Amino acid sequence: MKQKFLSAATLTALVVLVALPLLFILLQAIFPHFSAGQLSAPLSGISALLNDPQLMPMLGGTLWIACGVALVSVLIGLPLGVLRGLFNLPLPKLWDLLFLIPFLTPPYIAALSWMLVLQHNGYLQQLTGWDLNDLLFSRLGIVLVMTLNIFPVVYFAVSRSLLASGQRLATVARVHGANSGQAFWHVTLPMLSPALAAGMLLAFTLAIEEYGVPAALGSRAEVVMLTVGIEKKLADWPIDLTG
């Protein structure tokens, strides 16, 4: 009885807090005058949205950056997670804390920090003479800045999976003649694949929904992501709720 009550309460909370707001957004998209209490002219705003010349560049730029962030997050988070999960590192909890800091840092603040360091006459150029302004304000620069905030999700997924499963099966493989590389490739890595896939998917999702970094760097890099496009429809007058 208690379990049924908890399930019903959880479902009700999800409906009220998640499904209901999304339903209002969907209804606004279908019925352009829904905010005025009218259900007239259904789907009349779709054609205008599809004819928007910025739609496909925004969609393509968003997918390009999100895929890049997911891939680079794996390239950074996987080896670090393996080190944390398989080896007895000094001060292991400090590793977790250090990689948690960038994930908890507001992305917009992180983007501003990198701008201060890498832009023309930034701290890096003043100290070393290197000018990485063109790299920062590019698609690759956006991917790198976003990745440095997001890769910890892959790191924690991989490291926690390894810490939970241990090295027992890899040790058995080595006992039966496999070397360390073969044991990792044929035993440890397949065991990691669900956690790695989940971390990569989460990194992709976080990159798609990110607003701070694209807003700070995107205009000078000539990259507009969907989140920035949505914000413009709400910020410019008249407000385009349907769009």
PDB file of C-alpha atoms in Angstrom:
ATOM      1  CA  MET A   1       0.000   0.000   0.000  1.00  0.00           C
ATOM      2  CA  LYS A   2       2.785   2.386   0.951  1.00  0.00           C
ATOM      3  CA  GLN A   3       4.714   1.565  -2.220  1.00  0.00           C
ATOM      4  CA  LYS A   4       1.653   2.250  -4.379  1.00  0.00           C
ATOM      5  CA  PHE A   5       1.155   5.585  -2.637  1.00  0.00           C
ATOM      6  CA  LEU A   6       4.781   6.578  -3.263  1.00  0.00           C
ATOM      7  CA  SER A   7       4.520   5.550  -6.916  1.00  0.00           C
ATOM      8  CA  ALA A   8       1.321   7.533  -7.373  1.00  0.00           C
ATOM      9  CA  ALA A   9       2.799  10.578  -5.614  1.00  0.00           C
ATOM     10  CA  THR A  10       5.943  10.404  -7.760  1.00  0.00           C
ATOM     11  CA  LEU A  11       3.907  10.090 -10.951  1.00  0.00           C
ATOM     12  CA  THR A  12       1.708  13.010  -9.930  1.00  0.00           C
ATOM     13  CA  ALA A  13       4.740  15.187  -9.182  1.00  0.00           C
ATOM     14  CA  LEU A  14       6.279  14.344 -12.573  1.00  0.00           C
ATOM     15  CA  VAL A  15       3.048  15.178 -14.370  1.00  0.00           C
ATOM     16  CA  VAL A  16       2.665  18.518 -12.577  1.00  0.00           C
ATOM     17  CA  LEU A  17       6.308  19.609 -12.666  1.00  0.00           C
ATOM     18  CA  VAL A  18       7.443  18.194 -16.018  1.00  0.00           C
ATOM     19  CA  ALA A  19       4.638  16.978 -18.278  1.00  0.00           C
ATOM     20  CA  LEU A  20       2.233  19.874 -17.713  1.00  0.00           C
ATOM     21  CA  PRO A  21       4.684  22.688 -18.627  1.00  0.00           C
ATOM     22  CA  LEU A  22       5.819  20.725 -21.686  1.00  0.00           C
ATOM     23  CA  LEU A  23       2.172  20.232 -22.650  1.00  0.00           C
ATOM     24  CA  PHE A  24       1.611  24.005 -22.548  1.00  0.00           C
ATOM     25  CA  ILE A  25       4.639  24.533 -24.804  1.00  0.00           C
ATOM     26  CA  LEU A  26       3.316  21.917 -27.237  1.00  0.00           C
ATOM     27  CA  LEU A  27      -0.146  23.475 -27.260  1.00  0.00           C
ATOM     28  CA  GLN A  28       1.369  26.922 -27.861  1.00  0.00           C
ATOM     29  CA  ALA A  29       3.283  25.536 -30.826  1.00  0.00           C
ATOM     30  CA  ILE A  30       0.152  23.932 -32.293  1.00  0.00           C
ATOM     31  CA  PHE A  31      -2.244  26.790 -31.511  1.00  0.00           C
ATOM     32  CA  PRO A  32      -0.543  30.179 -32.052  1.00  0.00           C
ATOM     33  CA  HIS A  33      -3.238  32.030 -30.055  1.00  0.00           C
ATOM     34  CA  PHE A  34      -3.312  29.575 -27.148  1.00  0.00           C
ATOM     35  CA  SER A  35      -1.849  32.148 -24.726  1.00  0.00           C
ATOM     36  CA  ALA A  36      -4.912  34.323 -25.461  1.00  0.00           C
ATOM     37  CA  GLY A  37      -7.233  31.422 -24.676  1.00  0.00           C
ATOM     38  CA  GLN A  38      -8.052  30.594 -28.315  1.00  0.00           C
ATOM     39  CA  LEU A  39      -7.601  27.328 -30.204  1.00  0.00           C
ATOM     40  CA  SER A  40      -7.962  28.857 -33.664  1.00  0.00           C
ATOM     41  CA  ALA A  41      -5.649  28.399 -36.668  1.00  0.00           C
ATOM     42  CA  PRO A  42      -3.936  25.183 -35.534  1.00  0.00           C
ATOM     43  CA  LEU A  43      -0.451  24.553 -36.954  1.00  0.00           C
ATOM     44  CA  SER A  44      -0.483  27.880 -38.781  1.00  0.00           C
ATOM     45  CA  GLY A  45       2.888  28.849 -37.277  1.00  0.00           C
ATOM     46  CA  ILE A  46       4.705  25.728 -38.489  1.00  0.00           C
ATOM     47  CA  SER A  47       5.106  26.898 -42.076  1.00  0.00           C
ATOM     48  CA  ALA A  48       6.646  30.204 -40.982  1.00  0.00           C
ATOM     49  CA  LEU A  49       9.068  28.342 -38.734  1.00  0.00           C
ATOM     50  CA  LEU A  50      10.102  25.912 -41.474  1.00  0.00           C
ATOM     51  CA  ASN A  51      10.607  28.786 -43.887  1.00  0.00           C
ATOM     52  CA  ASP A  52      12.929  30.553 -41.461  1.00  0.00           C
ATOM     53  CA  PRO A  53      16.331  30.628 -43.241  1.00  0.00           C
ATOM     54  CA  GLN A  54      18.138  30.432 -39.890  1.00  0.00           C
ATOM     55  CA  LEU A  55      16.459  27.190 -38.802  1.00  0.00           C
ATOM     56  CA  MET A  56      18.698  24.700 -40.617  1.00  0.00           C
ATOM     57  CA  PRO A  57      21.968  26.523 -39.778  1.00  0.00           C
ATOM     58  CA  MET A  58      20.893  26.584 -36.119  1.00  0.00           C
ATOM     59  CA  LEU A  59      19.970  22.903 -36.172  1.00  0.00           C
ATOM     60  CA  GLY A  60      23.158  21.914 -37.992  1.00  0.00           C
ATOM     61  CA  GLY A  61      25.347  24.015 -35.718  1.00  0.00           C
ATOM     62  CA  THR A  62      23.681  22.593 -32.623  1.00  0.00           C
ATOM     63  CA  LEU A  63      24.152  18.984 -33.717  1.00  0.00           C
ATOM     64  CA  TRP A  64      27.751  19.622 -34.837  1.00  0.00           C
ATOM     65  CA  ILE A  65      28.709  21.160 -31.501  1.00  0.00           C
ATOM     66  CA  ALA A  66      26.792  18.613 -29.422  1.00  0.00           C
ATOM     67  CA  CYS A  67      28.408  15.674 -31.223  1.00  0.00           C
ATOM     68  CA  GLY A  68      31.816  17.316 -30.862  1.00  0.00           C
ATOM     69  CA  VAL A  69      31.305  17.880 -27.140  1.00  0.00           C
ATOM     70  CA  ALA A  70      30.176  14.278 -26.619  1.00  0.00           C
ATOM     71  CA  LEU A  71      33.198  12.911 -28.530  1.00  0.00           C
ATOM     72  CA  VAL A  72      35.810  15.121 -26.859  1.00  0.00           C
ATOM     73  CA  SER A  73      34.212  14.456 -23.452  1.00  0.00           C
ATOM     74  CA  VAL A  74      34.819  10.754 -24.036  1.00  0.00           C
ATOM     75  CA  LEU A  75      38.406  11.375 -25.147  1.00  0.00           C
ATOM     76  CA  ILE A  76      39.074  13.274 -21.908  1.00  0.00           C
ATOM     77  CA  GLY A  77      36.758  11.564 -19.439  1.00  0.00           C
ATOM     78  CA  LEU A  78      37.414   7.924 -20.394  1.00  0.00           C
ATOM     79  CA  PRO A  79      41.178   7.769 -19.645  1.00  0.00           C
ATOM     80  CA  LEU A  80      40.770   9.873 -16.495  1.00  0.00           C
ATOM     81  CA  GLY A  81      37.902   7.663 -15.333  1.00  0.00           C
ATOM     82  CA  VAL A  82      39.943   4.531 -16.017  1.00  0.00           C
ATOM     83  CA  LEU A  83      42.849   5.923 -14.006  1.00  0.00           C
ATOM     84  CA  ARG A  84      40.528   6.723 -11.116  1.00  0.00           C
ATOM     85  CA  GLY A  85      38.720   3.389 -11.220  1.00  0.00           C
ATOM     86  CA  LEU A  86      41.580   0.949 -11.817  1.00  0.00           C
ATOM     87  CA  PHE A  87      44.577   2.450 -10.044  1.00  0.00           C
ATOM     88  CA  ASN A  88      45.321   3.457  -6.480  1.00  0.00           C
ATOM     89  CA  LEU A  89      45.873   7.146  -7.073  1.00  0.00           C
ATOM     90  CA  PRO A  90      47.059   9.456  -4.323  1.00  0.00           C
ATOM     91  CA  LEU A  91      44.240  11.522  -2.790  1.00  0.00           C
ATOM     92  CA  PRO A  92      41.515   9.953  -4.960  1.00  0.00           C
ATOM     93  CA  LYS A  93      38.718  12.041  -3.418  1.00  0.00           C
ATOM     94  CA  LEU A  94      40.637  15.185  -4.346  1.00  0.00           C
ATOM     95  CA  TRP A  95      40.471  14.055  -7.995  1.00  0.00           C
ATOM     96  CA  ASP A  96      36.704  13.823  -7.735  1.00  0.00           C
ATOM     97  CA  LEU A  97      36.490  17.253  -6.137  1.00  0.00           C
ATOM     98  CA  LEU A  98      38.712  18.880  -8.761  1.00  0.00           C
ATOM     99  CA  PHE A  99      36.670  17.438 -11.632  1.00  0.00           C
ATOM    100  CA  LEU A 100      33.423  18.388  -9.913  1.00  0.00           C
ATOM    101  CA  ILE A 101      34.390  22.086  -9.788  1.00  0.00           C
ATOM    102  CA  PRO A 102      34.200  22.748 -13.571  1.00  0.00           C
ATOM    103  CA  PHE A 103      30.905  20.858 -13.788  1.00  0.00           C
ATOM    104  CA  LEU A 104      29.412  23.073 -11.058  1.00  0.00           C
ATOM    105  CA  THR A 105      30.806  26.295 -12.518  1.00  0.00           C
ATOM    106  CA  PRO A 106      28.160  28.277 -14.460  1.00  0.00           C
ATOM    107  CA  PRO A 107      29.050  27.839 -18.160  1.00  0.00           C
ATOM    108  CA  TYR A 108      28.602  31.544 -18.902  1.00  0.00           C
ATOM    109  CA  ILE A 109      31.163  32.403 -16.210  1.00  0.00           C
ATOM    110  CA  ALA A 110      33.528  29.774 -17.616  1.00  0.00           C
ATOM    111  CA  ALA A 111      33.152  31.257 -21.115  1.00  0.00           C
ATOM    112  CA  LEU A 112      33.917  34.749 -19.824  1.00  0.00           C
ATOM    113  CA  SER A 113      36.981  33.383 -18.034  1.00  0.00           C
ATOM    114  CA  TRP A 114      38.323  31.840 -21.241  1.00  0.00           C
ATOM    115  CA  MET A 115      37.628  35.087 -23.080  1.00  0.00           C
ATOM    116  CA  LEU A 116      39.756  36.984 -20.563  1.00  0.00           C
ATOM    117  CA  VAL A 117      42.572  34.479 -21.055  1.00  0.00           C
ATOM    118  CA  LEU A 118      42.555  33.782 -24.804  1.00  0.00           C
ATOM    119  CA  GLN A 119      41.129  36.800 -26.624  1.00  0.00           C
ATOM    120  CA  HIS A 120      43.235  39.561 -28.228  1.00  0.00           C
ATOM    121  CA  ASN A 121      45.420  41.187 -25.569  1.00  0.00           C
ATOM    122  CA  GLY A 122      44.180  38.611 -23.067  1.00  0.00           C
ATOM    123  CA  TYR A 123      46.223  37.261 -20.203  1.00  0.00           C
ATOM    124  CA  LEU A 124      47.805  34.521 -22.321  1.00  0.00           C
ATOM    125  CA  GLN A 125      49.015  36.950 -24.981  1.00  0.00           C
ATOM    126  CA  GLN A 126      50.289  39.379 -22.364  1.00  0.00           C
ATOM    127  CA  LEU A 127      52.260  36.634 -20.601  1.00  0.00           C
ATOM    128  CA  THR A 128      53.462  34.483 -23.501  1.00  0.00           C
ATOM    129  CA  GLY A 129      52.730  36.359 -26.725  1.00  0.00           C
ATOM    130  CA  TRP A 130      50.401  33.594 -27.958  1.00  0.00           C
ATOM    131  CA  ASP A 131      47.163  34.841 -29.518  1.00  0.00           C
ATOM    132  CA  LEU A 132      44.455  32.162 -29.576  1.00  0.00           C
ATOM    133  CA  ASN A 133      41.572  34.533 -30.248  1.00  0.00           C
ATOM    134  CA  ASP A 134      40.670  32.869 -33.573  1.00  0.00           C
ATOM    135  CA  LEU A 135      40.607  29.436 -31.924  1.00  0.00           C
ATOM    136  CA  LEU A 136      38.404  30.613 -29.070  1.00  0.00           C
ATOM    137  CA  PHE A 137      35.820  32.269 -31.315  1.00  0.00           C
ATOM    138  CA  SER A 138      35.220  29.283 -33.574  1.00  0.00           C
ATOM    139  CA  ARG A 139      33.161  26.111 -33.546  1.00  0.00           C
ATOM    140  CA  LEU A 140      36.135  24.191 -32.210  1.00  0.00           C
ATOM    141  CA  GLY A 141      36.621  26.790 -29.478  1.00  0.00           C
ATOM    142  CA  ILE A 142      32.983  26.506 -28.424  1.00  0.00           C
ATOM    143  CA  VAL A 143      33.313  22.713 -28.344  1.00  0.00           C
ATOM    144  CA  LEU A 144      36.447  22.878 -26.195  1.00  0.00           C
ATOM    145  CA  VAL A 145      35.021  25.401 -23.718  1.00  0.00           C
ATOM    146  CA  MET A 146      31.791  23.436 -23.350  1.00  0.00           C
ATOM    147  CA  THR A 147      33.680  20.157 -23.042  1.00  0.00           C
ATOM    148  CA  LEU A 148      35.763  21.443 -20.143  1.00  0.00           C
ATOM    149  CA  ASN A 149      32.498  21.971 -18.263  1.00  0.00           C
ATOM    150  CA  ILE A 150      30.760  18.777 -19.342  1.00  0.00           C
ATOM    151  CA  PHE A 151      33.408  16.012 -19.517  1.00  0.00           C
ATOM    152  CA  PRO A 152      33.121  15.238 -15.756  1.00  0.00           C
ATOM    153  CA  VAL A 153      29.843  13.407 -16.447  1.00  0.00           C
ATOM    154  CA  VAL A 154      31.812  10.854 -18.487  1.00  0.00           C
ATOM    155  CA  TYR A 155      34.594  10.753 -15.896  1.00  0.00           C
ATOM    156  CA  PHE A 156      32.202  10.006 -13.034  1.00  0.00           C
ATOM    157  CA  ALA A 157      30.200   7.466 -15.045  1.00  0.00           C
ATOM    158  CA  VAL A 158      33.331   5.525 -15.994  1.00  0.00           C
ATOM    159  CA  SER A 159      35.125   5.759 -12.653  1.00  0.00           C
ATOM    160  CA  ARG A 160      32.059   4.788 -10.611  1.00  0.00           C
ATOM    161  CA  SER A 161      31.328   1.852 -12.901  1.00  0.00           C
ATOM    162  CA  LEU A 162      34.883   0.568 -12.480  1.00  0.00           C
ATOM    163  CA  LEU A 163      34.876   1.130  -8.734  1.00  0.00           C
ATOM    164  CA  ALA A 164      31.633  -0.823  -8.455  1.00  0.00           C
ATOM    165  CA  SER A 165      32.641  -3.747 -10.669  1.00  0.00           C
ATOM    166  CA  GLY A 166      36.296  -3.941  -9.627  1.00  0.00           C
ATOM    167  CA  GLN A 167      38.990  -5.799 -11.550  1.00  0.00           C
ATOM    168  CA  ARG A 168      37.909  -9.344 -10.762  1.00  0.00           C
ATOM    169  CA  LEU A 169      36.977 -10.380 -14.288  1.00  0.00           C
ATOM    170  CA  ALA A 170      40.026  -8.664 -15.788  1.00  0.00           C
ATOM    171  CA  THR A 171      42.185 -10.527 -13.255  1.00  0.00           C
ATOM    172  CA  VAL A 172      40.562 -13.827 -14.280  1.00  0.00           C
ATOM    173  CA  ALA A 173      41.343 -13.036 -17.919  1.00  0.00           C
ATOM    174  CA  ARG A 174      44.979 -12.394 -17.061  1.00  0.00           C
ATOM    175  CA  VAL A 175      45.148 -15.642 -15.102  1.00  0.00           C
ATOM    176  CA  HIS A 176      43.996 -17.429 -18.250  1.00  0.00           C
ATOM    177  CA  GLY A 177      46.760 -15.943 -20.362  1.00  0.00           C
ATOM    178  CA  ALA A 178      45.586 -12.511 -21.483  1.00  0.00           C
ATOM    179  CA  ASN A 179      47.959  -9.597 -21.143  1.00  0.00           C
ATOM    180  CA  SER A 180      46.855  -6.333 -19.552  1.00  0.00           C
ATOM    181  CA  GLY A 181      45.893  -4.752 -22.894  1.00  0.00           C
ATOM    182  CA  GLN A 182      43.819  -7.765 -23.975  1.00  0.00           C
ATOM    183  CA  ALA A 183      42.100  -7.933 -20.577  1.00  0.00           C
ATOM    184  CA  PHE A 184      41.159  -4.262 -20.784  1.00  0.00           C
ATOM    185  CA  TRP A 185      39.996  -4.413 -24.419  1.00  0.00           C
ATOM    186  CA  HIS A 186      38.006  -7.670 -24.212  1.00  0.00           C
ATOM    187  CA  VAL A 187      36.746  -7.552 -20.599  1.00  0.00           C
ATOM    188  CA  THR A 188      36.944  -4.151 -18.923  1.00  0.00           C
ATOM    189  CA  LEU A 189      35.923  -1.962 -21.871  1.00  0.00           C
ATOM    190  CA  PRO A 190      32.806  -4.032 -22.770  1.00  0.00           C
ATOM    191  CA  MET A 191      31.769  -3.861 -19.110  1.00  0.00           C
ATOM    192  CA  LEU A 192      32.186  -0.088 -19.274  1.00  0.00           C
ATOM    193  CA  SER A 193      30.134   0.327 -22.442  1.00  0.00           C
ATOM    194  CA  PRO A 194      26.744   0.989 -20.746  1.00  0.00           C
ATOM    195  CA  ALA A 195      28.218   3.615 -18.404  1.00  0.00           C
ATOM    196  CA  LEU A 196      30.261   5.122 -21.231  1.00  0.00           C
ATOM    197  CA  ALA A 197      27.225   5.301 -23.510  1.00  0.00           C
ATOM    198  CA  ALA A 198      25.148   6.887 -20.747  1.00  0.00           C
ATOM    199  CA  GLY A 199      27.848   9.467 -20.029  1.00  0.00           C
ATOM    200  CA  MET A 200      28.237  10.268 -23.724  1.00  0.00           C
ATOM    201  CA  LEU A 201      24.471  10.654 -24.165  1.00  0.00           C
ATOM    202  CA  LEU A 202      24.295  12.924 -21.126  1.00  0.00           C
ATOM    203  CA  ALA A 203      27.167  15.033 -22.479  1.00  0.00           C
ATOM    204  CA  PHE A 204      25.345  15.308 -25.821  1.00  0.00           C
ATOM    205  CA  THR A 205      22.136  16.360 -24.056  1.00  0.00           C
ATOM    206  CA  LEU A 206      23.855  18.927 -21.855  1.00  0.00           C
ATOM    207  CA  ALA A 207      25.554  20.415 -24.915  1.00  0.00           C
ATOM    208  CA  ILE A 208      22.259  20.735 -26.800  1.00  0.00           C
ATOM    209  CA  GLU A 209      20.551  22.548 -23.917  1.00  0.00           C
ATOM    210  CA  GLU A 210      23.506  24.819 -23.109  1.00  0.00           C
ATOM    211  CA  TYR A 211      22.913  28.547 -23.514  1.00  0.00           C
ATOM    212  CA  GLY A 212      25.720  30.377 -21.692  1.00  0.00           C
ATOM    213  CA  VAL A 213      28.711  29.403 -23.831  1.00  0.00           C
ATOM    214  CA  PRO A 214      26.956  29.782 -27.234  1.00  0.00           C
ATOM    215  CA  ALA A 215      25.597  33.160 -26.122  1.00  0.00           C
ATOM    216  CA  ALA A 216      29.045  34.372 -25.046  1.00  0.00           C
ATOM    217  CA  LEU A 217      31.111  32.982 -27.930  1.00  0.00           C
ATOM    218  CA  GLY A 218      28.650  32.129 -30.692  1.00  0.00           C
ATOM    219  CA  SER A 219      28.011  35.589 -32.143  1.00  0.00           C
ATOM    220  CA  ARG A 220      31.694  36.249 -32.827  1.00  0.00           C
ATOM    221  CA  ALA A 221      32.175  32.686 -34.056  1.00  0.00           C
ATOM    222  CA  GLU A 222      29.155  33.054 -36.383  1.00  0.00           C
ATOM    223  CA  VAL A 223      27.524  30.039 -34.750  1.00  0.00           C
ATOM    224  CA  VAL A 224      23.918  30.179 -33.536  1.00  0.00           C
ATOM    225  CA  MET A 225      22.580  27.254 -31.542  1.00  0.00           C
ATOM    226  CA  LEU A 226      18.921  26.475 -31.024  1.00  0.00           C
ATOM    227  CA  THR A 227      18.939  27.693 -27.428  1.00  0.00           C
ATOM    228  CA  VAL A 228      20.155  31.119 -28.529  1.00  0.00           C
ATOM    229  CA  GLY A 229      17.574  31.156 -31.331  1.00  0.00           C
ATOM    230  CA  ILE A 230      14.809  30.372 -28.836  1.00  0.00           C
ATOM    231  CA  GLU A 231      15.993  33.160 -26.544  1.00  0.00           C
ATOM    232  CA  LYS A 232      15.923  35.637 -29.434  1.00  0.00           C
ATOM    233  CA  LYS A 233      12.320  34.722 -30.208  1.00  0.00           C
ATOM    234  CA  LEU A 234      11.433  35.536 -26.595  1.00  0.00           C
ATOM    235  CA  ALA A 235      13.598  38.661 -26.365  1.00  0.00           C
ATOM    236  CA  ASP A 236      12.682  40.409 -29.639  1.00  0.00           C
ATOM    237  CA  TRP A 237       9.367  42.175 -30.063  1.00  0.00           C
ATOM    238  CA  PRO A 238       6.861  40.919 -30.984  1.00  0.00           C
ATOM    239  CA  ILE A 239       7.443  37.813 -28.856  1.00  0.00           C
ATOM    240  CA  ASP A 240       7.192  34.680 -30.987  1.00  0.00           C
ATOM    241  CA  LEU A 241       5.909  32.084 -28.517  1.00  0.00           C
ATOM    242  CA  THR A 242       4.893  29.707 -31.282  1.00  0.00           C
ATOM    243  CA  GLY A 243       8.360  29.850 -32.817  1.00  0.00           C
TER     244      GLY A 243
END
